[in-house]
Amino acid sequence: MQKNDIITLTIEDMGINGEGIGRYNGMTFFVKDAVVGDVLSARILKIKKTYGYAGIISVLTPSADREKPQCALYRKCGGCQIQPLRYEKQLDLKQKKIFDSLVRIGGFDREEIAGIFAPMVGMDVPYRYRNKAQFPVGTDKNGDPVVGFYAAHSHNIIPVSDCLLGVADNRGIVEAVLAYMKECHVPAYNETTRSGLIRHILIRYGFSTKEIMVCLIINGTKLPFSDSLVSRLALIEGMKSISVNQNRENTNVILGDRTDVIWGQAYITDRIRLWKCGSRIVSDSSDEFSLTDQAVSYHISPQSFYQVNPVQTEKLYSIALDFAGLTGSETVWDLYCGIGTISLFLAGHAREVYGVEIVPQAVADARENARRNGISNASFFCGKAEDILPAFYDRVVQSSVHGEHEDAMLHPDVIVVDPPRKGCDAKCLDTILKMQPQRIVYVSCDPATLARDLKVLCGGGYRLVKGRGVDQFCHTVHVETVVMLSHKKPDSIINVKVEFGEGEGKVPLDNIAKRAAAYKPKERVTYKMIKEYIEAKYGFKVHTAYIAEVKRDLGLPMYDAPNAVEELKQPRKHPTAEKVEAIKDALKHFEVI
Ligand code: SAH
């Protein structure tokens, strides 16, 4: 068997990148664009010791699950790896991918997982779902500008102004930009020579508001004849924002740091609605989800992370909220919170929500989104989850006096995480385990890192209770999963009878009480206890800030509240000498000093 040999393959499985897998003479072959159940005539493209790659020459017997791809460019483009697979089978494939990862990487039992996971949430119409498009711009062999998609594994642009995953409005926008470029002789960027101007067209679309944003990414500082572009684009219904982003780096990263609005506003608005769903209803019938009257609205700027499939995002967040099991009294952390999308959903059902996000602009957006929606019980901290959470935990634990508030943050009811593909950092997981929330809700866009992280969490006292896949990325191999873990309760209780006293089989009582007292951990002293002590003994109230000030003066360990304001609205007042003495007395009483 060697390269270029022609073989007949029956496709038995599909791999993580959507490729078909078949066996020939004991060797495993991976075949692009093949569907499980196909019988193919294929040419060997590459051969290794135990496996190889083959390309389809012809489909001898098509699989019953094969469908004609709706997009004519599907094979050239490579964006939709599994479009020829019937949609219901795509969902099965994704469910299998989740289970395989949980079994192989997470060490879970397949049958147990099958019992825990509800069926994948698919789309009724799995096309035209993307609210964001990023078209590269280049030049064809006649020197004319082209807009389209990169061919698979290359930077050659296939001209296309529409994509079946994107909204139909994209076409008119792309055509308007091309017409402007031609008429005003504005050159496309050339990656090799690093000359020319227009690199990408970014389009965002608010599904619920029908608002449109266009951002041109340019290799320069200024867009020439911008009025000509604006006059074309502003005519398009729903156009709200036209901007120019500067990216002069030699990089694959699309957006540069600076964005200037050239027409309209700097953002578009979209709304995400809450659906009633999930654990209460176990069937996968289409009426499983019913719309509630709750919704949160968001401002989205060109740079913000925003889920790309708004139809499915509503389902995803609704399941996450359902899994969180909130009743209104809970303290919740939302790690990797982006522009606060999940946090603001949670806030309507919890006492306090604390979001953590690494991108400063996203944190600013999250705060603004909270304000605009009239949500006052969500606070956001900027930094890495693996820095913010452990630092907060260590500071509070080391401090001998805690407010009730910090106590609640230290031992939250629920922690939600929604990390990027690489999953959670070990330090972050370690701190979650120390904080011991009752429930952890993990939203994941990569089953492999989800499985890795669940292994750590389940090894640390948690148990997988619920799970569900949501198809956010129809026709591609990407998989979104949401699971809920609960803190393990003891499996059973045994009764042990012990007799104290002197004599055989009895446990002597000598000094037990004294030893127990010595080992007893000190009661945690809260600001509330100090206040109550002072009020009872001295008959006056003291403010938390005064207790903090005395602690600071005494050099006792302090921590900054993560939600501390940077600038005080009014100058800090100082406690009177009488109050200082009362606070010192209380600190002595509770053996803090
Ligand atoms: N929950 C949000 C965002 C999820 S995407 C939503 O549904 O819209 C993951 C987010 O994690 C991104 O906003 C990314 O900027 C952020 N992020 C990446 N690494 C991080 C880290 N180490 N700590 C905190 N946030 C991080």
XYZ file of C-alpha atoms in Angstrom, residues 5-7 9 29-32 34 40-46 53-58 75:
23
model
C -3.094 3.806 -4.479
C -6.837 3.723 -5.010
C -8.795 1.917 -2.306
C -13.316 2.527 2.085
C -7.719 6.335 7.049
C -9.000 9.875 7.563
C -11.050 11.256 4.663
C -12.149 14.878 4.392
C -16.786 11.876 3.968
C -16.003 5.493 -1.209
C -13.435 5.101 -3.822
C -10.496 7.069 -2.444
C -6.912 7.890 -3.278
C -4.237 7.553 -0.585
C -2.730 10.998 -0.041
C -0.329 10.342 2.797
C -5.074 10.248 4.764
C -7.175 9.648 1.667
C -9.172 11.891 -0.679
C -12.553 11.059 -2.189
C -12.521 10.110 -5.872
C -16.183 9.136 -5.930
C -15.668 22.188 -0.192
